């Protein structure tokens, strides 16, 4: 990576922002490999995703004001994982996945003390459906649970059918399903922040 950054004219001009589309694409290719690819596909796509991390770290290492490199990234990650696994690296006990989650969430909450809302830290660049799932989970922490308008699907397959039917309805009506969900999520965020302000 260091040689590419130093000797490739294209790579020298790339910024963190320039790399974002590639990072998104490579992440989706890893997902495709996990869901329907071969072991060779997964190995290759994980390498491509790792390349993106190395590329960002190489760019960061050249920052004149606040440089850091891949070793700093690894050190920060190691410190975080040790903190979030006290049942592995300290004297805490967790014998079930639920107990592990309790330790994880406690450590994460301690790290994020400056957050003032359950919505803080949710990346807004996520696809609308993934963002919706994240925000609905966070909203529940503030006592806001969006009501279901239709009968609840009984399985994940039925959920897929229901979502596809809604997208088909949107297309037939000339509506933008992604925009509709994003706009509804903005309203949900307003509801959560109002509830938090009143608490």
Coordinates of N, CA, C and O in Angstrom, one line a residue:
X1 N 0.8 -1.2 0.0 CA 0.0 0.0 0.0 C 0.9 1.2 0.0 O 0.6 2.2 -0.7
X2 N 1.9 1.2 0.8 CA 2.8 2.4 0.9 C 3.4 2.6 -0.5 O 3.5 3.8 -0.9
X3 N 3.9 1.6 -1.2 CA 4.5 1.8 -2.5 C 3.4 2.3 -3.5 O 3.7 3.2 -4.3
X4 N 2.2 1.8 -3.5 CA 1.2 2.2 -4.4 C 0.9 3.7 -4.1 O 0.8 4.5 -5.1
X5 N 0.8 4.1 -2.9 CA 0.5 5.5 -2.5 C 1.6 6.4 -3.0 O 1.4 7.5 -3.4
X6 N 2.9 5.9 -2.9 CA 4.0 6.8 -3.2 C 4.3 6.8 -4.7 O 4.8 7.8 -5.2
X7 N 4.0 5.7 -5.5 CA 4.4 5.6 -6.8 C 3.3 5.6 -7.9 O 3.6 5.7 -9.1
X8 N 2.0 5.5 -7.5 CA 0.9 5.5 -8.4 C 0.3 6.9 -8.4 O -0.2 7.4 -7.4
X9 N 0.3 7.6 -9.6 CA -0.1 8.9 -9.7 C -1.6 9.1 -9.3 O -2.0 10.0 -8.7
X10 N -2.4 8.1 -9.8 CA -3.8 8.1 -9.4 C -4.0 8.0 -7.9 O -4.8 8.8 -7.3
X11 N -3.3 7.1 -7.3 CA -3.5 6.8 -5.8 C -3.0 8.0 -5.0 O -3.6 8.3 -4.0
X12 N -2.0 8.8 -5.5 CA -1.5 9.9 -4.8 C -2.6 11.0 -4.7 O -2.5 11.8 -3.7
X13 N -3.5 11.1 -5.6 CA -4.5 12.2 -5.6 C -5.8 11.8 -4.9 O -6.6 12.7 -4.7
X14 N -5.9 10.6 -4.5 CA -7.1 10.1 -3.9 C -7.3 10.6 -2.4 O -6.3 10.6 -1.7
X15 N -8.5 11.0 -2.1 CA -8.7 11.4 -0.7 C -9.7 10.5 0.0 O -10.2 9.6 -0.7
X16 N -9.9 10.6 1.3 CA -10.9 9.8 2.0 C -12.2 9.9 1.3 O -12.9 8.8 1.0
X17 N -12.6 11.1 1.0 CA -14.0 11.2 0.3 C -14.0 10.5 -1.0 O -15.0 9.9 -1.4
X18 N -12.9 10.6 -1.8 CA -12.9 9.9 -3.1 C -13.1 8.4 -3.0 O -13.7 7.8 -3.9
X19 N -12.6 7.9 -1.9 CA -12.7 6.4 -1.7 C -14.0 5.9 -1.3 O -14.3 4.7 -1.3
X20 N -14.9 6.8 -0.8 CA -16.2 6.3 -0.2 C -17.0 5.4 -1.2 O -17.4 4.3 -0.8
X21 N -17.1 5.8 -2.4 CA -17.9 4.9 -3.3 C -17.3 3.5 -3.5 O -18.0 2.5 -3.5
X22 N -16.0 3.4 -3.5 CA -15.3 2.1 -3.6 C -15.5 1.3 -2.3 O -15.7 0.1 -2.3
X23 N -15.5 2.0 -1.1 CA -15.7 1.3 0.1 C -17.1 0.7 0.2 O -17.3 -0.4 0.6
X24 N -18.1 1.5 -0.3 CA -19.4 1.0 -0.3 C -19.5 -0.2 -1.2 O -20.1 -1.2 -0.9
X25 N -19.0 -0.1 -2.4 CA -19.1 -1.2 -3.4 C -18.4 -2.4 -2.9 O -18.9 -3.5 -3.0
X26 N -17.2 -2.3 -2.3 CA -16.5 -3.4 -1.8 C -17.2 -4.1 -0.7 O -17.2 -5.3 -0.5
X27 N -17.8 -3.3 0.2 CA -18.6 -3.9 1.3 C -19.8 -4.7 0.7 O -20.0 -5.8 1.2
X28 N -20.4 -4.2 -0.3 CA -21.6 -4.9 -0.9 C -21.1 -6.2 -1.6 O -21.8 -7.2 -1.6
X29 N -19.9 -6.2 -2.1 CA -19.3 -7.4 -2.8 C -19.0 -8.4 -1.7 O -19.2 -9.6 -2.0
X30 N -18.6 -8.0 -0.5 CA -18.3 -9.0 0.5 C -19.7 -9.6 0.9 O -19.8 -10.8 1.1
X31 N -20.7 -8.8 1.1 CA -22.0 -9.3 1.4 C -22.5 -10.3 0.4 O -23.0 -11.4 0.7
X32 N -22.3 -10.0 -0.9 CA -22.7 -10.9 -2.0 C -22.0 -12.2 -1.8 O -22.5 -13.3 -2.0
X33 N -20.7 -12.1 -1.5 CA -19.9 -13.3 -1.4 C -20.3 -14.2 -0.2 O -20.3 -15.4 -0.3
X34 N -20.7 -13.5 0.9 CA -21.2 -14.3 2.0 C -22.5 -14.9 1.7 O -22.7 -16.1 2.1
X35 N -23.4 -14.2 1.0 CA -24.8 -14.7 0.8 C -24.9 -15.7 -0.3 O -25.7 -16.6 -0.3
X36 N -24.0 -15.6 -1.4 CA -24.2 -16.5 -2.5 C -22.9 -16.8 -3.2 O -23.0 -17.4 -4.3
X37 N -21.8 -16.5 -2.7 CA -20.5 -16.8 -3.3 C -19.8 -18.0 -2.9 O -20.4 -18.8 -2.0
X38 N -18.7 -18.2 -3.4 CA -17.8 -19.4 -3.0 C -16.8 -18.9 -1.9 O -16.7 -17.7 -1.7
X39 N -16.1 -19.9 -1.3 CA -15.1 -19.5 -0.4 C -14.0 -18.7 -1.0 O -13.5 -17.7 -0.5
X40 N -13.7 -19.0 -2.3 CA -12.7 -18.2 -3.0 C -13.2 -16.8 -3.2 O -12.4 -15.8 -3.1
X41 N -14.5 -16.6 -3.6 CA -15.1 -15.3 -3.7 C -14.9 -14.5 -2.4 O -14.5 -13.3 -2.4
X42 N -15.3 -15.1 -1.3 CA -15.2 -14.4 0.0 C -13.8 -14.0 0.3 O -13.5 -12.9 0.8
X43 N -12.8 -14.9 0.1 CA -11.4 -14.6 0.4 C -11.0 -13.4 -0.5 O -10.4 -12.5 0.0
X44 N -11.4 -13.4 -1.7 CA -11.0 -12.3 -2.6 C -11.6 -11.0 -2.2 O -11.0 -9.9 -2.1
X45 N -12.9 -11.0 -1.9 CA -13.7 -9.8 -1.5 C -13.2 -9.2 -0.2 O -13.2 -8.0 0.0
X46 N -12.9 -10.1 0.8 CA -12.4 -9.6 2.1 C -11.0 -8.9 1.8 O -10.8 -7.9 2.5
X47 N -10.3 -9.4 0.9 CA -9.0 -8.8 0.6 C -9.2 -7.4 0.0 O -8.5 -6.4 0.3
X48 N -10.2 -7.3 -0.9 CA -10.5 -6.0 -1.5 C -11.0 -5.0 -0.4 O -10.7 -3.8 -0.5
X49 N -11.8 -5.5 0.5 CA -12.3 -4.6 1.6 C -11.1 -4.2 2.5 O -11.0 -3.0 2.9
X50 N -10.2 -5.1 2.8 CA -9.0 -4.8 3.6 C -8.2 -3.8 2.9 O -7.6 -2.9 3.5
X51 N -8.1 -3.9 1.6 CA -7.4 -2.9 0.8 C -7.9 -1.5 1.0 O -7.2 -0.5 1.1
X52 N -9.2 -1.4 1.1 CA -9.8 0.0 1.4 C -9.4 0.5 2.7 O -9.1 1.7 2.9
X53 N -9.4 -0.4 3.7 CA -8.9 0.1 5.1 C -7.5 0.5 5.0 O -7.1 1.6 5.6
X54 N -6.6 -0.3 4.3 CA -5.2 0.1 4.2 C -5.1 1.4 3.5 O -4.2 2.2 3.8
X55 N -5.9 1.6 2.4 CA -5.8 2.8 1.6 C -6.2 4.1 2.5 O -5.5 5.1 2.5
X56 N -7.2 3.9 3.2 CA -7.6 5.1 4.1 C -6.5 5.3 5.1 O -6.2 6.5 5.4
X57 N -5.9 4.3 5.7 CA -4.9 4.5 6.7 C -3.7 5.2 6.0 O -3.0 6.0 6.7
X58 N -3.4 4.8 4.8 CA -2.2 5.4 4.1 C -2.5 6.9 3.9 O -1.6 7.7 4.0
X59 N -3.7 7.2 3.5 CA -4.1 8.6 3.3 C -3.9 9.4 4.6 O -3.4 10.5 4.7
X60 N -4.5 8.8 5.7 CA -4.4 9.4 7.0 C -3.0 9.6 7.5 O -2.7 10.6 8.2
X61 N -2.1 8.7 7.2 CA -0.7 8.8 7.6 C -0.1 10.1 7.0 O 0.9 10.6 7.6
X62 N -0.6 10.6 5.9 CA 0.0 11.8 5.3 C -0.7 13.1 5.7 O -0.3 14.1 5.2
X63 N -1.6 13.0 6.6 CA -2.3 14.2 7.1 C -1.3 15.1 7.9 O -0.7 14.6 8.8
X64 N -1.2 16.4 7.5 CA -0.2 17.2 8.1 C -0.6 17.6 9.6 O 0.3 17.9 10.4
X65 N -1.8 17.6 9.9 CA -2.3 18.0 11.2 C -2.5 16.9 12.2 O -2.2 17.1 13.4
X66 N -3.0 15.8 11.8 CA -3.4 14.7 12.7 C -3.1 13.4 12.0 O -4.1 12.6 11.7
X67 N -1.9 13.0 11.8 CA -1.6 11.8 11.1 C -1.8 10.6 12.0 O -1.6 10.6 13.2
X68 N -2.3 9.5 11.4 CA -2.2 8.1 12.0 C -2.1 7.1 10.9 O -2.4 7.4 9.8
X69 N -1.6 5.9 11.3 CA -1.3 4.9 10.3 C -2.1 3.6 10.7 O -2.8 3.6 11.7
X70 N -1.9 2.6 9.9 CA -2.6 1.3 10.1 C -2.3 0.7 11.5 O -3.1 0.1 12.1
X71 N -1.1 0.9 12.0 CA -0.7 0.4 13.3 C -1.6 1.2 14.4 O -2.0 0.5 15.4
X72 N -1.8 2.5 14.2 CA -2.6 3.2 15.1 C -4.1 2.7 15.1 O -4.7 2.6 16.1
X73 N -4.5 2.4 13.9 CA -5.9 1.9 13.7 C -6.0 0.6 14.5 O -7.0 0.4 15.2
X74 N -5.1 -0.3 14.3 CA -5.1 -1.6 14.9 C -5.0 -1.5 16.4 O -5.7 -2.2 17.2
X75 N -4.2 -0.5 16.9 CA -4.1 -0.3 18.4 C -5.4 0.2 19.0 O -5.8 -0.3 20.0
X76 N -6.0 1.1 18.3 CA -7.3 1.7 18.8 C -8.3 0.6 18.8 O -9.1 0.4 19.7
X77 N -8.4 -0.3 17.7 CA -9.3 -1.4 17.7 C -9.1 -2.4 18.8 O -10.0 -2.8 19.4
X78 N -7.8 -2.7 19.0 CA -7.5 -3.7 20.1 C -7.9 -3.2 21.4 O -8.5 -3.9 22.2
X79 N -7.6 -1.9 21.7 CA -8.1 -1.3 23.0 C -9.6 -1.4 23.2 O -10.1 -1.7 24.2
X80 N -10.3 -1.1 22.1 CA -11.8 -1.1 22.2 C -12.3 -2.5 22.4 O -13.2 -2.7 23.2
X81 N -11.7 -3.5 21.7 CA -12.2 -4.9 21.8 C -11.9 -5.4 23.2 O -12.7 -6.2 23.8
X82 N -10.8 -5.1 23.8 CA -10.4 -5.5 25.1 C -11.4 -4.9 26.1 O -11.9 -5.6 27.0
X83 N -11.7 -3.6 26.0 CA -12.7 -3.0 26.9 C -14.1 -3.6 26.7 O -14.8 -3.8 27.7
X84 N -14.5 -3.9 25.5 CA -15.8 -4.5 25.3 C -16.0 -6.0 25.5 O -17.1 -6.5 25.4
X85 N -14.9 -6.6 25.9 CA -14.9 -8.1 26.2 C -14.3 -8.3 27.6 O -13.3 -9.1 27.7
X86 N -14.9 -7.7 28.6 CA -14.3 -7.9 30.0 C -14.5 -9.3 30.5 O -13.7 -9.8 31.3
X87 N -15.3 -10.1 29.8 CA -15.5 -11.5 30.2 C -14.4 -12.4 29.5 O -14.3 -13.5 29.9
X88 N -13.6 -11.8 28.6 CA -12.5 -12.5 28.0 C -11.2 -12.0 28.6 O -10.3 -12.7 28.9
X89 N -11.1 -10.6 28.8 CA -9.8 -10.0 29.1 C -9.7 -9.5 30.6 O -8.7 -9.1 31.0
X90 N -10.8 -9.6 31.3 CA -10.9 -9.2 32.7 C -11.7 -10.2 33.5 O -11.9 -11.3 33.0
X91 N -12.1 -9.9 34.7 CA -12.7 -10.9 35.6 C -14.2 -11.0 35.4 O -14.8 -11.8 36.3
X92 N -14.8 -10.4 34.5 CA -16.3 -10.5 34.3 C -16.6 -11.9 33.8 O -15.8 -12.6 33.2
X93 N -17.9 -12.3 34.0 CA -18.4 -13.6 33.5 C -19.6 -13.4 32.6 O -20.4 -12.5 32.8
X94 N -19.6 -14.1 31.5 CA -20.7 -14.1 30.5 C -20.8 -15.5 30.0 O -19.8 -16.0 29.3
X95 N -21.8 -16.2 30.3 CA -22.0 -17.6 29.8 C -23.0 -17.7 28.7 O -23.2 -18.8 28.2
X96 N -23.7 -16.6 28.4 CA -24.7 -16.7 27.3 C -24.5 -15.5 26.4 O -23.9 -14.5 26.8
X97 N -24.9 -15.6 25.2 CA -24.8 -14.4 24.3 C -25.5 -13.1 24.8 O -25.0 -12.0 24.6
X98 N -26.6 -13.3 25.6 CA -27.3 -12.2 26.2 C -26.4 -11.5 27.2 O -26.3 -10.2 27.3
X99 N -25.6 -12.3 28.0 CA -24.8 -11.7 29.0 C -23.6 -11.0 28.3 O -23.1 -9.9 28.8
X100 N -23.1 -11.5 27.2 CA -22.0 -10.8 26.5 C -22.5 -9.5 26.0 O -21.8 -8.5 26.1
X101 N -23.8 -9.4 25.5 CA -24.3 -8.2 25.0 C -24.5 -7.1 26.1 O -24.2 -6.0 25.9
X102 N -24.8 -7.6 27.3 CA -24.9 -6.7 28.5 C -23.5 -6.0 28.7 O -23.4 -4.8 28.9
X103 N -22.4 -6.8 28.7 CA -21.1 -6.3 28.9 C -20.7 -5.3 27.8 O -20.2 -4.2 28.0
X104 N -21.0 -5.7 26.5 CA -20.7 -4.9 25.3 C -21.4 -3.6 25.4 O -20.8 -2.5 25.2
X105 N -22.7 -3.6 25.7 CA -23.5 -2.3 25.8 C -23.0 -1.4 26.9 O -23.0 -0.2 26.8
X106 N -22.7 -2.0 28.0 CA -22.2 -1.2 29.2 C -20.9 -0.5 28.8 O -20.7 0.7 29.1
X107 N -20.0 -1.3 28.2 CA -18.7 -0.7 27.8 C -18.9 0.4 26.7 O -18.3 1.5 26.8
X108 N -19.8 0.1 25.8 CA -20.0 1.1 24.7 C -20.6 2.4 25.3 O -20.3 3.5 24.9
X109 N -21.6 2.2 26.2 CA -22.2 3.4 26.9 C -21.2 4.2 27.6 O -21.2 5.5 27.6
X110 N -20.2 3.6 28.3 CA -19.2 4.3 29.0 C -18.3 5.1 28.0 O -17.8 6.2 28.3
X111 N -18.0 4.5 26.8 CA -17.2 5.1 25.8 C -17.9 6.3 25.2 O -17.2 7.3 24.8
X112 N -19.2 6.3 25.1 CA -20.0 7.3 24.4 C -20.7 8.3 25.4 O -21.8 8.7 25.1
X113 N -20.1 8.6 26.5 CA -20.8 9.5 27.5 C -21.2 10.8 27.0 O -22.1 11.5 27.5
X114 N -20.5 11.3 25.9 CA -20.8 12.6 25.4 C -22.1 12.7 24.6 O -22.6 13.7 24.2
X115 N -22.6 11.5 24.2 CA -23.8 11.4 23.4 C -25.0 11.9 24.3 O -25.2 11.6 25.4
X116 N -25.9 12.7 23.6 CA -27.1 13.2 24.3 C -28.4 12.6 23.8 O -29.4 12.9 24.4
X117 N -28.3 11.8 22.8 CA -29.5 11.2 22.3 C -29.2 9.7 21.9 O -28.1 9.4 21.5
X118 N -30.3 8.9 22.0 CA -30.1 7.5 21.5 C -29.8 7.4 20.0 O -29.3 6.4 19.5
X119 N -30.1 8.5 19.3 CA -29.8 8.6 17.9 C -28.4 9.0 17.5 O -28.0 8.8 16.4
X120 N -27.7 9.5 18.5 CA -26.3 9.9 18.2 C -25.5 8.7 17.8 O -25.6 7.6 18.3
X121 N -24.6 8.9 16.8 CA -23.8 7.8 16.3 C -24.3 6.9 15.2 O -23.6 6.0 14.7
X122 N -25.6 7.1 14.9 CA -26.2 6.3 13.8 C -25.8 7.0 12.5 O -26.1 8.1 12.2
X123 N -25.0 6.2 11.6 CA -24.6 6.8 10.3 C -25.8 7.1 9.4 O -26.5 6.1 9.0
X124 N -26.0 8.3 9.0 CA -27.1 8.7 8.1 C -26.9 8.2 6.7 O -27.9 8.3 5.9
X125 N -25.7 7.8 6.3 CA -25.5 7.4 4.9 C -25.9 6.0 4.6 O -25.8 5.5 3.5
X126 N -26.5 5.3 5.7 CA -26.9 3.9 5.4 C -28.1 3.9 4.5 O -28.8 4.8 4.4
X127 N -28.3 2.8 3.7 CA -29.5 2.6 2.9 C -30.7 2.8 3.8 O -30.7 2.4 5.0
X128 N -31.8 3.3 3.3 CA -33.0 3.6 4.1 C -33.5 2.5 4.9 O -33.9 2.6 6.0
X129 N -33.5 1.3 4.3 CA -34.1 0.1 5.1 C -33.2 -0.2 6.2 O -33.7 -0.5 7.3
X130 N -31.9 -0.3 6.0 CA -31.0 -0.6 7.1 C -31.0 0.5 8.2 O -31.0 0.3 9.4
X131 N -31.1 1.8 7.7 CA -31.2 2.9 8.6 C -32.5 2.8 9.4 O -32.5 3.0 10.7
X132 N -33.6 2.4 8.8 CA -34.9 2.3 9.5 C -34.8 1.2 10.6 O -35.3 1.5 11.7
X133 N -34.2 0.1 10.3 CA -34.1 -0.9 11.3 C -33.2 -0.4 12.5 O -33.6 -0.7 13.6
X134 N -32.2 0.3 12.2 CA -31.3 0.8 13.3 C -32.1 1.9 14.1 O -32.1 1.8 15.4
X135 N -32.8 2.8 13.4 CA -33.5 3.9 14.1 C -34.7 3.3 14.9 O -34.9 3.8 16.0
X136 N -35.4 2.3 14.4 CA -36.5 1.8 15.2 C -36.0 1.2 16.5 O -36.6 1.3 17.5
X137 N -34.8 0.5 16.4 CA -34.3 -0.1 17.6 C -33.9 1.0 18.6 O -34.1 0.9 19.8
X138 N -33.2 2.0 18.1 CA -32.8 3.1 19.0 C -34.1 3.9 19.5 O -34.1 4.3 20.7
X139 N -35.1 4.1 18.7 CA -36.3 4.8 19.1 C -37.0 4.0 20.3 O -37.5 4.7 21.2
X140 N -36.9 2.7 20.2 CA -37.5 1.9 21.3 C -36.9 2.3 22.7 O -37.6 2.3 23.7
X141 N -35.6 2.6 22.6 CA -34.9 3.0 23.9 C -35.4 4.3 24.4 O -35.3 4.6 25.6
X142 N -36.1 5.1 23.6 CA -36.7 6.4 24.0 C -38.2 6.2 24.2 O -38.9 7.2 24.4
X143 N -38.7 5.0 24.1 CA -40.1 4.7 24.3 C -41.0 5.0 23.1 O -42.2 5.1 23.2
X144 N -40.4 5.2 21.9 CA -41.1 5.4 20.7 C -41.1 4.1 19.9 O -40.1 3.6 19.5
X145 N -42.3 3.6 19.6 CA -42.5 2.4 18.8 C -43.5 2.7 17.7 O -44.7 2.8 18.0
X146 N -43.0 2.8 16.5 CA -43.9 3.0 15.4 C -44.9 1.9 15.3 O -44.6 0.7 15.4
X147 N -46.2 2.3 15.0 CA -47.2 1.3 15.0 C -47.3 0.6 13.6 O -47.0 1.2 12.6
X148 N -47.6 -0.7 13.6 CA -47.8 -1.4 12.4 C -49.2 -1.2 11.8 O -50.1 -1.2 12.5
X149 N -49.2 -0.9 10.5 CA -50.5 -0.6 9.8 C -51.1 -1.9 9.3 O -52.3 -2.0 9.2
X150 N -50.3 -2.9 9.0 CA -50.9 -4.1 8.4 C -50.6 -5.3 9.3 O -49.9 -5.2 10.3
X151 N -51.1 -6.4 8.9 CA -50.8 -7.7 9.7 C -49.3 -8.0 9.6 O -48.7 -7.8 8.5
X152 N -48.8 -8.3 10.7 CA -47.3 -8.6 10.8 C -47.0 -9.9 10.1 O -47.7 -10.9 10.2
X153 N -46.0 -9.9 9.3 CA -45.5 -11.1 8.6 C -45.1 -12.2 9.7 O -44.7 -11.8 10.7
X154 N -45.3 -13.4 9.3 CA -45.0 -14.5 10.3 C -43.6 -15.1 10.1 O -43.2 -15.9 10.9
X155 N -42.9 -14.7 9.1 CA -41.5 -15.2 8.9 C -40.7 -14.1 8.1 O -41.3 -13.2 7.6
X156 N -39.4 -14.4 8.1 CA -38.6 -13.4 7.3 C -38.9 -13.5 5.8 O -38.9 -12.5 5.1
X157 N -39.3 -14.7 5.3 CA -39.7 -14.8 3.9 C -41.0 -14.0 3.6 O -41.1 -13.2 2.6
X158 N -41.9 -14.0 4.5 CA -43.2 -13.2 4.4 C -42.8 -11.7 4.5 O -43.5 -10.9 3.8
X159 N -41.9 -11.4 5.3 CA -41.5 -10.0 5.4 C -40.9 -9.5 4.1 O -41.2 -8.4 3.6
X160 N -40.1 -10.4 3.5 CA -39.5 -10.0 2.1 C -40.6 -9.8 1.1 O -40.6 -8.9 0.3
X161 N -41.7 -10.7 1.2 CA -42.8 -10.5 0.3 C -43.5 -9.2 0.5 O -43.9 -8.5 -0.4
X162 N -43.7 -8.9 1.8 CA -44.4 -7.6 2.1 C -43.7 -6.4 1.7 O -44.2 -5.5 1.1
X163 N -42.3 -6.4 1.9 CA -41.5 -5.3 1.5 C -41.5 -5.2 -0.1 O -41.6 -4.0 -0.6
X164 N -41.4 -6.3 -0.7 CA -41.4 -6.3 -2.2 C -42.8 -5.7 -2.7 O -42.8 -4.9 -3.7
X165 N -43.8 -6.1 -2.1 CA -45.2 -5.7 -2.5 C -45.3 -4.1 -2.3 O -45.9 -3.4 -3.1
X166 N -44.7 -3.6 -1.2 CA -44.8 -2.2 -0.9 C -44.0 -1.4 -2.0 O -44.4 -0.4 -2.5
X167 N -42.8 -2.0 -2.3 CA -42.0 -1.3 -3.4 C -42.7 -1.4 -4.7 O -42.7 -0.4 -5.5
X168 N -43.4 -2.5 -5.0 CA -44.2 -2.6 -6.3 C -45.3 -1.5 -6.3 O -45.6 -0.9 -7.3
X169 N -45.9 -1.3 -5.1 CA -47.0 -0.3 -5.0 C -46.4 1.1 -5.2 O -47.0 1.9 -6.0
X170 N -45.3 1.3 -4.6 CA -44.6 2.6 -4.8 C -44.3 2.9 -6.3 O -44.6 4.0 -6.8
X171 N -43.8 1.9 -7.0 CA -43.5 2.0 -8.4 C -44.7 2.3 -9.2 O -44.7 3.1 -10.1
X172 N -45.8 1.5 -8.9 CA -47.0 1.7 -9.7 C -47.6 3.1 -9.5 O -48.2 3.6 -10.4
X173 N -47.4 3.7 -8.3 CA -48.0 5.0 -8.0 C -47.0 6.1 -8.4 O -47.4 7.3 -8.3
X174 N -45.8 5.8 -8.8 CA -44.8 6.8 -9.2 C -44.1 7.4 -8.0 O -43.6 8.5 -8.0
X175 N -44.2 6.7 -6.9 CA -43.5 7.1 -5.6 C -42.1 6.6 -5.5 O -41.8 5.6 -6.1
X176 N -41.3 7.3 -4.8 CA -39.9 6.9 -4.5 C -39.9 6.2 -3.2 O -40.0 6.9 -2.1
X177 N -39.8 4.9 -3.1 CA -39.8 4.1 -1.9 C -38.7 4.5 -0.9 O -38.9 4.7 0.3
X178 N -37.5 4.7 -1.5 CA -36.3 5.1 -0.6 C -36.6 6.5 0.0 O -36.4 6.7 1.2
X179 N -37.0 7.4 -0.8 CA -37.3 8.8 -0.3 C -38.4 8.8 0.7 O -38.4 9.4 1.8
X180 N -39.5 8.0 0.5 CA -40.6 7.9 1.4 C -40.2 7.4 2.8 O -40.5 8.0 3.8
X181 N -39.3 6.4 2.7 CA -38.9 5.8 4.0 C -37.9 6.8 4.7 O -38.0 7.0 5.9
X182 N -37.0 7.5 4.0 CA -36.1 8.4 4.6 C -36.9 9.6 5.2 O -36.6 10.1 6.3
X183 N -38.0 10.1 4.5 CA -38.8 11.2 5.1 C -39.5 10.7 6.3 O -39.6 11.5 7.3
X184 N -40.0 9.5 6.3 CA -40.6 9.0 7.5 C -39.6 8.8 8.7 O -40.0 9.1 9.9
X185 N -38.4 8.5 8.4 CA -37.4 8.3 9.4 C -37.0 9.7 10.0 O -36.8 9.8 11.2
X186 N -37.1 10.8 9.2 CA -36.8 12.1 9.7 C -37.9 12.4 10.8 O -37.6 13.0 11.8
X187 N -39.1 12.1 10.5 CA -40.2 12.3 11.4 C -40.0 11.5 12.7 O -40.2 12.0 13.8
X188 N -39.6 10.2 12.5 CA -39.3 9.4 13.7 C -38.2 10.0 14.6 O -38.3 10.0 15.8
X189 N -37.2 10.5 13.9 CA -36.1 11.1 14.7 C -36.6 12.3 15.5 O -36.2 12.5 16.6
X190 N -37.5 13.1 14.8 CA -38.1 14.3 15.5 C -38.9 13.8 16.7 O -38.8 14.4 17.8
X191 N -39.6 12.7 16.6 CA -40.4 12.2 17.7 C -39.5 11.7 18.8 O -39.8 12.0 20.0
X192 N -38.4 11.1 18.5 CA -37.5 10.6 19.5 C -36.9 11.8 20.3 O -36.8 11.8 21.5
X193 N -36.4 12.8 19.5 CA -35.8 13.9 20.2 C -36.8 14.7 21.0 O -36.4 15.2 22.1
X194 N -38.0 14.8 20.6 CA -39.0 15.5 21.4 C -39.3 14.7 22.7 O -39.4 15.3 23.8
X195 N -39.3 13.3 22.6 CA -39.5 12.5 23.8 C -38.4 12.6 24.7 O -38.5 12.7 26.0
X196 N -37.1 12.7 24.2 CA -35.9 12.8 25.0 C -35.9 14.2 25.7 O -35.5 14.3 26.9
X197 N -36.3 15.2 25.0 CA -36.3 16.6 25.6 C -37.3 16.7 26.7 O -37.1 17.4 27.7
X198 N -38.4 15.9 26.6 CA -39.5 15.9 27.6 C -39.2 15.0 28.8 O -39.8 15.2 29.9
X199 N -38.2 14.2 28.7 CA -37.9 13.2 29.7 C -37.2 13.8 30.9 O -36.5 14.8 30.8

